[in-house]
PDB file of C-alpha atoms in Angstrom:
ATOM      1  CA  UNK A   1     -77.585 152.325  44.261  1.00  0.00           C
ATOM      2  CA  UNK A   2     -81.080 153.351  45.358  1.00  0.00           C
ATOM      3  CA  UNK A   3     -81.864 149.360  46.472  1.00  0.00           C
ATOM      4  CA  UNK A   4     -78.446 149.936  49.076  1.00  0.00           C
ATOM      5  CA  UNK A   5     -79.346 153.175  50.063  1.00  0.00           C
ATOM      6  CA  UNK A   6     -82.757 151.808  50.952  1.00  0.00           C
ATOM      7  CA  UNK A   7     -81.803 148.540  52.994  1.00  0.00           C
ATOM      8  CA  UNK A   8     -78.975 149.967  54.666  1.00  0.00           C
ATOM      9  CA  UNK A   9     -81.292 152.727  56.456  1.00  0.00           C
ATOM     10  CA  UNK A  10     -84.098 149.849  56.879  1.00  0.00           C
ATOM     11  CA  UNK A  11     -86.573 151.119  54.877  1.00  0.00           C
ATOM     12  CA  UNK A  12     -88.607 148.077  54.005  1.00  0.00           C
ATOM     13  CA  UNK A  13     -91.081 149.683  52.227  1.00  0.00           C
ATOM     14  CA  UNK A  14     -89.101 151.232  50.052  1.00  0.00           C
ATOM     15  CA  UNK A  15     -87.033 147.686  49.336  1.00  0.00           C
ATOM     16  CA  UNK A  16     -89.981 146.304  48.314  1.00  0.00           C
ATOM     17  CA  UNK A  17     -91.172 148.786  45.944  1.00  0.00           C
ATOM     18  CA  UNK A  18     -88.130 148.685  44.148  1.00  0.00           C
ATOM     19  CA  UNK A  19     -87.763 145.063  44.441  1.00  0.00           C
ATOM     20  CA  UNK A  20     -90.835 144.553  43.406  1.00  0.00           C
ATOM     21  CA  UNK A  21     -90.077 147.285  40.180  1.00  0.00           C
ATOM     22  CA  UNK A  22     -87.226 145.005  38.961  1.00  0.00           C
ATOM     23  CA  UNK A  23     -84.220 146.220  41.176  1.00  0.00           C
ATOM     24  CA  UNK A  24     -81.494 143.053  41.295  1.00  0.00           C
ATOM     25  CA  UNK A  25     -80.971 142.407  44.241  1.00  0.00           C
ATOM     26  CA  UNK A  26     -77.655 140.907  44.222  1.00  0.00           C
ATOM     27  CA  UNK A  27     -76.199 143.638  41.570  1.00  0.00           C
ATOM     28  CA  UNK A  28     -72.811 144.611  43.333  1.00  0.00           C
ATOM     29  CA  UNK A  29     -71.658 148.016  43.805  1.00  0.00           C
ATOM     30  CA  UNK A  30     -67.316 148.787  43.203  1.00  0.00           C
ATOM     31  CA  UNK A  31     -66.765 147.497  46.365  1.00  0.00           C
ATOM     32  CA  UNK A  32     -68.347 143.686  45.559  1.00  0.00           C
ATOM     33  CA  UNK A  33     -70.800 144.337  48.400  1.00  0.00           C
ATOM     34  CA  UNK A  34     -74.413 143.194  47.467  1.00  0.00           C
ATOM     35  CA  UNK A  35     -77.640 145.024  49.237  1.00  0.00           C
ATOM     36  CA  UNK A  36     -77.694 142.632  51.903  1.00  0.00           C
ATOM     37  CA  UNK A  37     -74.595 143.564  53.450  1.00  0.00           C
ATOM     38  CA  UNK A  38     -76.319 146.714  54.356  1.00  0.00           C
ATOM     39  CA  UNK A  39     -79.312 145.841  56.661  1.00  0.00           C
ATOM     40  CA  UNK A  40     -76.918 143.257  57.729  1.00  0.00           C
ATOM     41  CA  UNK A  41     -74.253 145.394  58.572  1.00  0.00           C
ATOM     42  CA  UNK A  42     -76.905 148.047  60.638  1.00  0.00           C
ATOM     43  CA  UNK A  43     -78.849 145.454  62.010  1.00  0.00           C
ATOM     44  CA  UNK A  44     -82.406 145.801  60.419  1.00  0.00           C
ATOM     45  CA  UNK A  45     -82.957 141.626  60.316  1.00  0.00           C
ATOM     46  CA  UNK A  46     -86.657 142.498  58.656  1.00  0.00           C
ATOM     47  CA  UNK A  47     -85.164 143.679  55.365  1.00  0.00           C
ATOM     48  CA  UNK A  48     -82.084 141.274  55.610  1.00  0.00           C
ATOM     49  CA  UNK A  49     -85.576 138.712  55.534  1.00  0.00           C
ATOM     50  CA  UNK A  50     -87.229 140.288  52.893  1.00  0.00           C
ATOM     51  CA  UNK A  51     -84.064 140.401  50.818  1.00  0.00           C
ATOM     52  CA  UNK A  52     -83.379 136.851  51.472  1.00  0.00           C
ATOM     53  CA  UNK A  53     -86.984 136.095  50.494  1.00  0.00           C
ATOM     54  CA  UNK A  54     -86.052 137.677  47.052  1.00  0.00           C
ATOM     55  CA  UNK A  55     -83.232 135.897  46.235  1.00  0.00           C
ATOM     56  CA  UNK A  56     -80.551 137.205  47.473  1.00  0.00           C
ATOM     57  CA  UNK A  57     -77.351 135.712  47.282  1.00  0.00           C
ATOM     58  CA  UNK A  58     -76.736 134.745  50.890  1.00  0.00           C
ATOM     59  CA  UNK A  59     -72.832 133.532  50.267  1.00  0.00           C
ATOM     60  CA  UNK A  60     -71.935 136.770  48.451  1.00  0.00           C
ATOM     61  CA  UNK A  61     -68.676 138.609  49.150  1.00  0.00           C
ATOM     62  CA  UNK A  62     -66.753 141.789  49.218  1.00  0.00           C
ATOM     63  CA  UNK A  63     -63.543 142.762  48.424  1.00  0.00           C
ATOM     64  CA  UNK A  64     -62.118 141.464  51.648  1.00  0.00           C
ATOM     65  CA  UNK A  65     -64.196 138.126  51.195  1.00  0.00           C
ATOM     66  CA  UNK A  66     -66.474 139.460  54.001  1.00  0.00           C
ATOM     67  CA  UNK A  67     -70.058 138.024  53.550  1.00  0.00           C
ATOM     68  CA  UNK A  68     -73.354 139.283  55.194  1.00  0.00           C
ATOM     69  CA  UNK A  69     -72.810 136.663  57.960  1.00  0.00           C
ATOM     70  CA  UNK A  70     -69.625 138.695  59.161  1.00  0.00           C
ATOM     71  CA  UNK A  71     -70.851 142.089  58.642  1.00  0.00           C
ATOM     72  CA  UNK A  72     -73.491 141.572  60.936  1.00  0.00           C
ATOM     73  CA  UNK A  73     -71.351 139.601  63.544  1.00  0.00           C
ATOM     74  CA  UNK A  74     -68.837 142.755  63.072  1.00  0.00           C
ATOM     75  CA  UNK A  75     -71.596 145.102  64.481  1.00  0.00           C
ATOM     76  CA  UNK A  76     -72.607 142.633  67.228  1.00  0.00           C
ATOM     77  CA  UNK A  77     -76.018 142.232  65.575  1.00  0.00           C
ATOM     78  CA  UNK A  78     -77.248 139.047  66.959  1.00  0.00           C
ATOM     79  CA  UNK A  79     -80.626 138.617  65.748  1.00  0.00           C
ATOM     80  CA  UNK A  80     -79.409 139.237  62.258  1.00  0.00           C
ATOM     81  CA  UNK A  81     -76.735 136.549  62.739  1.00  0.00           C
ATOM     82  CA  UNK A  82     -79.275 133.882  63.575  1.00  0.00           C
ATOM     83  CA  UNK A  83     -81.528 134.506  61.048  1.00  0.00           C
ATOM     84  CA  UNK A  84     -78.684 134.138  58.662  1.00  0.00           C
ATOM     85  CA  UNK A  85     -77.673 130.691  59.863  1.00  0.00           C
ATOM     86  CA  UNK A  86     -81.660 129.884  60.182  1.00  0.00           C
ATOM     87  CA  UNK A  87     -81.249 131.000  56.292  1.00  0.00           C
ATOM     88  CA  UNK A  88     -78.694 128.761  55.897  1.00  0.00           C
ATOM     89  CA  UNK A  89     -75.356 130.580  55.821  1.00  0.00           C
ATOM     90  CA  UNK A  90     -71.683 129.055  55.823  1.00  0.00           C
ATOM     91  CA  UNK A  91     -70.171 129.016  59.220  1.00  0.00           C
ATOM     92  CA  UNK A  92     -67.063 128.240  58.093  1.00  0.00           C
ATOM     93  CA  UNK A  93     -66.788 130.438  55.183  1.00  0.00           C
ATOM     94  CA  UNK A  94     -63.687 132.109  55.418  1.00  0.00           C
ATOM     95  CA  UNK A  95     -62.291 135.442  53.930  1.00  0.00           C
ATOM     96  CA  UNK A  96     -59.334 136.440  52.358  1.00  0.00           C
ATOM     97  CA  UNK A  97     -57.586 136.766  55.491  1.00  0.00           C
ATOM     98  CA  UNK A  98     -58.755 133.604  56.607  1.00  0.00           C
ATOM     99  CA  UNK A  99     -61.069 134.554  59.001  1.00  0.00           C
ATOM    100  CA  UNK A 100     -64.467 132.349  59.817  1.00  0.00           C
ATOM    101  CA  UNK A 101     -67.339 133.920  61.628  1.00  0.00           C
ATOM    102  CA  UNK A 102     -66.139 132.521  64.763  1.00  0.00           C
ATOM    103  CA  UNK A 103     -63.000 134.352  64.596  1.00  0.00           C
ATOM    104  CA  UNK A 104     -64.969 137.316  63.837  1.00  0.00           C
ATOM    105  CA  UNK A 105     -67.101 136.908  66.759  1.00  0.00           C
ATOM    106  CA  UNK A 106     -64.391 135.971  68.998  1.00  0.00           C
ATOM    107  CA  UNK A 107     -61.558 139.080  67.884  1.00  0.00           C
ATOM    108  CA  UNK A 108     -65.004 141.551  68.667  1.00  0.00           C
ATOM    109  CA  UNK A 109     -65.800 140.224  71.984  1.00  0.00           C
ATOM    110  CA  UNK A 110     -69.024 139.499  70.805  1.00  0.00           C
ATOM    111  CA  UNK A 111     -69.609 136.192  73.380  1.00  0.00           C
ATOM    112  CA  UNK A 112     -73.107 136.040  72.702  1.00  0.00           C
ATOM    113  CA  UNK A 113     -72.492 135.273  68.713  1.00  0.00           C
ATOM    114  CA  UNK A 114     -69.690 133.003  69.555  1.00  0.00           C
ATOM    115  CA  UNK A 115     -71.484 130.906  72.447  1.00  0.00           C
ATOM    116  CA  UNK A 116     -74.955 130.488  68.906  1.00  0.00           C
ATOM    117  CA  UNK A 117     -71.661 129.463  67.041  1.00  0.00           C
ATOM    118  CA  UNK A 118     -70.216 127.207  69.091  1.00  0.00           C
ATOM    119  CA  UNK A 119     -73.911 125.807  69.277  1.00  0.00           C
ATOM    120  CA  UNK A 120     -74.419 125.458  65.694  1.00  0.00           C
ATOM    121  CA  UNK A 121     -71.247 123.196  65.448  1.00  0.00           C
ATOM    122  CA  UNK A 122     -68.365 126.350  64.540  1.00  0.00           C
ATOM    123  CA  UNK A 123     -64.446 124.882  64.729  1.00  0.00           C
ATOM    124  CA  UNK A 124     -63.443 126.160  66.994  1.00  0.00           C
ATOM    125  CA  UNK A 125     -59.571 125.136  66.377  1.00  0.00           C
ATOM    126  CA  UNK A 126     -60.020 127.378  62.862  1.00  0.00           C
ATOM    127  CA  UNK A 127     -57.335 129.472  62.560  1.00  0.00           C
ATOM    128  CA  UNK A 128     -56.320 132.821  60.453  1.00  0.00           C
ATOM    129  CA  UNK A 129     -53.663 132.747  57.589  1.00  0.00           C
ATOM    130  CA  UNK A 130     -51.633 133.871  60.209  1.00  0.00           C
ATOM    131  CA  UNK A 131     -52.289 130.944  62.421  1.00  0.00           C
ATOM    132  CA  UNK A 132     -54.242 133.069  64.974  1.00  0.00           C
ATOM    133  CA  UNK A 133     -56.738 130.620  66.872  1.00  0.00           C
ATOM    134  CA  UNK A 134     -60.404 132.094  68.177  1.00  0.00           C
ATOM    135  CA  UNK A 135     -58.713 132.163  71.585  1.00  0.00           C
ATOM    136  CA  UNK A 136     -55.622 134.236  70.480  1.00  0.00           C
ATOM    137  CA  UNK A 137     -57.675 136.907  68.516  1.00  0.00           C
ATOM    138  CA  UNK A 138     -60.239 137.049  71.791  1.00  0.00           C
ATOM    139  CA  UNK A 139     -57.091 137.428  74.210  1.00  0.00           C
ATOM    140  CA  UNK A 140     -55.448 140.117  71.600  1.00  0.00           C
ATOM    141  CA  UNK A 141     -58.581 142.137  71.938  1.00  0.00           C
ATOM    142  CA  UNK A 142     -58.914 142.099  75.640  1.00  0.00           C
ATOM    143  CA  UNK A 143     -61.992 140.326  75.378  1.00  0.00           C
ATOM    144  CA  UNK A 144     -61.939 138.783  79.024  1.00  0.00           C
ATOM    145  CA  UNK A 145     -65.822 137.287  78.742  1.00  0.00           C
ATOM    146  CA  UNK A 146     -65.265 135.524  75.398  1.00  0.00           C
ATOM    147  CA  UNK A 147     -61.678 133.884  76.823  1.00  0.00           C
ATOM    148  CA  UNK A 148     -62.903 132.763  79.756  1.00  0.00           C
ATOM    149  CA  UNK A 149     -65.955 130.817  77.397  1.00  0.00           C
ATOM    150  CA  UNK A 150     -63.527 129.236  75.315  1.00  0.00           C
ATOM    151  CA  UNK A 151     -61.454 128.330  78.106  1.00  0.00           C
ATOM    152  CA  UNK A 152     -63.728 126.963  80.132  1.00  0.00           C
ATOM    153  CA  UNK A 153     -66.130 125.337  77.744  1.00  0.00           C
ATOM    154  CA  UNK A 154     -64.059 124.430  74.601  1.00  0.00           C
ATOM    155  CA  UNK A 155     -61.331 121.552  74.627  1.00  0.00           C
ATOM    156  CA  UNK A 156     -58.772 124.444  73.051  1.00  0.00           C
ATOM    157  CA  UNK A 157     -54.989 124.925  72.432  1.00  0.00           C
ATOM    158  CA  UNK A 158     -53.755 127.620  74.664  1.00  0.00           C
ATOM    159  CA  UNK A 159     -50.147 127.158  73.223  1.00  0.00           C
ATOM    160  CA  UNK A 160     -51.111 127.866  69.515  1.00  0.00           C
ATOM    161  CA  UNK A 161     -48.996 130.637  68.132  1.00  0.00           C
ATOM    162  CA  UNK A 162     -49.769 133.016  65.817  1.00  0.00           C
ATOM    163  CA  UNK A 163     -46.804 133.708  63.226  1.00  0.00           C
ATOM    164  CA  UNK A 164     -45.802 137.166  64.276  1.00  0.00           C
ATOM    165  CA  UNK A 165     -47.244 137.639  67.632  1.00  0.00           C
ATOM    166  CA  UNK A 166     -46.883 134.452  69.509  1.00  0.00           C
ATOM    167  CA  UNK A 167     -49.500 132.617  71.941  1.00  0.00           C
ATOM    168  CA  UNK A 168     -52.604 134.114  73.317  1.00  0.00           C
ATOM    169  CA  UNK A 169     -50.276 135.222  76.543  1.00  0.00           C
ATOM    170  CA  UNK A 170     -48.094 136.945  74.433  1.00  0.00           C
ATOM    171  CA  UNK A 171     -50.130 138.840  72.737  1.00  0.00           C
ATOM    172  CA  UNK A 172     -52.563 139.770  75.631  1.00  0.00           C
ATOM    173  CA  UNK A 173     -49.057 140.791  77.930  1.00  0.00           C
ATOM    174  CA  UNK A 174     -48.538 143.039  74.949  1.00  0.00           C
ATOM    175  CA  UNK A 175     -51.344 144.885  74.759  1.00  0.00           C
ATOM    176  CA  UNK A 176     -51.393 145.474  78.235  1.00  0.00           C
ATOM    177  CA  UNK A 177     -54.797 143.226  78.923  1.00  0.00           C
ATOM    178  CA  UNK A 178     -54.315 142.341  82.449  1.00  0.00           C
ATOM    179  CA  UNK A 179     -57.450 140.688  83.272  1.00  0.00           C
ATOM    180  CA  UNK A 180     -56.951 138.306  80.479  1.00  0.00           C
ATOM    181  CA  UNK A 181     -52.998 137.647  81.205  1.00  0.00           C
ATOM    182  CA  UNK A 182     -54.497 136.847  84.847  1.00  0.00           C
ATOM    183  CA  UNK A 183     -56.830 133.971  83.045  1.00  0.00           C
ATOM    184  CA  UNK A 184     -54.426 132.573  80.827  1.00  0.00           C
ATOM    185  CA  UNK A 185     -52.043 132.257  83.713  1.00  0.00           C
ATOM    186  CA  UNK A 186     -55.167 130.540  86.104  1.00  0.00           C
ATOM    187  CA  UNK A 187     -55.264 128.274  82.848  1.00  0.00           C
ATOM    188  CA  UNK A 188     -51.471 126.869  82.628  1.00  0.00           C
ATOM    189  CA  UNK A 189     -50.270 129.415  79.971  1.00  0.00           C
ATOM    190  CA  UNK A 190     -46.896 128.800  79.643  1.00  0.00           C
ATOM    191  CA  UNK A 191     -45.269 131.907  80.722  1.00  0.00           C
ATOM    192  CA  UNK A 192     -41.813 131.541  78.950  1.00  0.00           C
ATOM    193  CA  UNK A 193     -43.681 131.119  75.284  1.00  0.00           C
ATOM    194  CA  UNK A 194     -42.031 133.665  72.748  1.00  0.00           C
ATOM    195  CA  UNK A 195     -43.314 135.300  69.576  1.00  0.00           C
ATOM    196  CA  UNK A 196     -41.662 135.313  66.364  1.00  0.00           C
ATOM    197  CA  UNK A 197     -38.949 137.739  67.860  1.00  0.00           C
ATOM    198  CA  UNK A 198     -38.168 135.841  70.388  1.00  0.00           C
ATOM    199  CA  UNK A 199     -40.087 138.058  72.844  1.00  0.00           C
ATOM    200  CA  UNK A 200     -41.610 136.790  76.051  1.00  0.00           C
ATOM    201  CA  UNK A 201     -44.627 138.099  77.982  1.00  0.00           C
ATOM    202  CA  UNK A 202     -43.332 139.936  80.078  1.00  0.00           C
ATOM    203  CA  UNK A 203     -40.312 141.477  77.616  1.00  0.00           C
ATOM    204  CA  UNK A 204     -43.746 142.531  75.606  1.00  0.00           C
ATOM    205  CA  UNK A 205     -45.023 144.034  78.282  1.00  0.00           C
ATOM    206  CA  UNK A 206     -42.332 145.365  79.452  1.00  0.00           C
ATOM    207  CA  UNK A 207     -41.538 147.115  76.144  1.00  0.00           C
ATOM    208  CA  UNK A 208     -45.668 148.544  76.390  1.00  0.00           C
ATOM    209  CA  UNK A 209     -44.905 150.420  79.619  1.00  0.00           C
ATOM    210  CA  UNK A 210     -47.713 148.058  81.203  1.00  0.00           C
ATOM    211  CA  UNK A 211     -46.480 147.545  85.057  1.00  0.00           C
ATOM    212  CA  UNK A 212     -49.397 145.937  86.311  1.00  0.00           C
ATOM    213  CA  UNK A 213     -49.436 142.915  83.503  1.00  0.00           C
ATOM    214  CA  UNK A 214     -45.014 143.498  84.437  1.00  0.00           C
ATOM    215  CA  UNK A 215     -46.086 142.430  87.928  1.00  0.00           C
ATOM    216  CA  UNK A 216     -48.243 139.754  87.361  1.00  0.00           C
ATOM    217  CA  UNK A 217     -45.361 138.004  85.232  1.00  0.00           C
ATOM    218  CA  UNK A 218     -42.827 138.461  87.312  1.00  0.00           C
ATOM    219  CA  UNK A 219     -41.971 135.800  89.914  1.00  0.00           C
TER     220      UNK A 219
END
């Protein structure tokens, strides 16, 4: 649709002409995403403004439940992320995988976005269907920065397990993120925690071929 095409690439000109010509600017293409995913998604917060100012529907969703807020925490846009909570945005909306902004922002390493959340009053004990916390989808992505924030500034469980994968140790040992293992350990991770298998850190990383995480679990 010409109004996407337009606000994606950040032509605000353009989005006002047709805007102002009768385009609907919360008309949804196959994929449920409205035009305000677009500029949200690339980070041009002056048509994601002049979208809102029209109407748009600032809750709307995709296929995967994703709503403007995410897209642009997804991208690491942080300017667009504020003025969607300015606008009002859920911060707990959660999509069909169960997934709040703050997870988003946390399983990204975006510790920018997740320090504005945390400020605007984000749970940070929300957890995925899975039963992934913000702290085990930081530690799964390596995201030492973001960890160390929640660990150091959050009252957080650092024992919740995720279904398949385990604790935020477990998962971290198995993909080989040292630097994180290293602060989950400086934090009282319990080093004997198993996933779903029955798996420990270091069998995890064992089975990655990771010898320096190997080392730091071994006594």
């Amino acid at each position: 649709m010409a109004l996407d095409e337009a606000a994606g690439a950040g032509h605000e000109t353009v989005v006002r002409l047709l805007l102002e010509n009768g385009a609907d600017v919360n008309a949804r293409n196959q994929r449920g995403q409205t035009a305000l995913v677009w500029p949200a998604r690339h980070g041009h917060d002056a048509v994601v403004r002049l979208l809102l100012e029209h109407g748009a529907n600032i809750e709307a969703k995709d296929v995967n439940g994703w709503t403007a807020l995410v897209k642009a925490i997804q991208r690491g846009h942080e300017a667009v992320v504020r003025l969607l909570l300015e606008h009002g945005a859920n911060i707990e909306a959660k999509d069909d995988f169960g997934g709040t902004a703050l997870v988003w922002a946390a399983g990204t390493g975006q510790k920018a976005i997740v320090r504005l959340l945390l400020e605007k009053g984000s749970d940070v004990e929300t957890k995925s269907q899975s039963g992934g916390t913000v702290l085990f989808w930081a530690a799964r992505g390596g995201h030492e920065a973001v960890v160390r924030l929640l660990l150091e500034e959050q009252r957080i469980d650092i024992e919740a397990r995720e279904q398949l994968e385990g604790t935020a140790l477990v998962s971290a040992a198995r993909q080989g993120h040292e630097a994180v293992v290293r602060l989950l350990l400086e934090h009282g991770a319990n080093i004997e925690a198993k996933d779903k298998y029955g798996q420990t850190a270091v069998v995890s990383a064992a089975q990655g071929g990771h010898e320096d995480v190997v080392r730091l679990l071994t006594p």
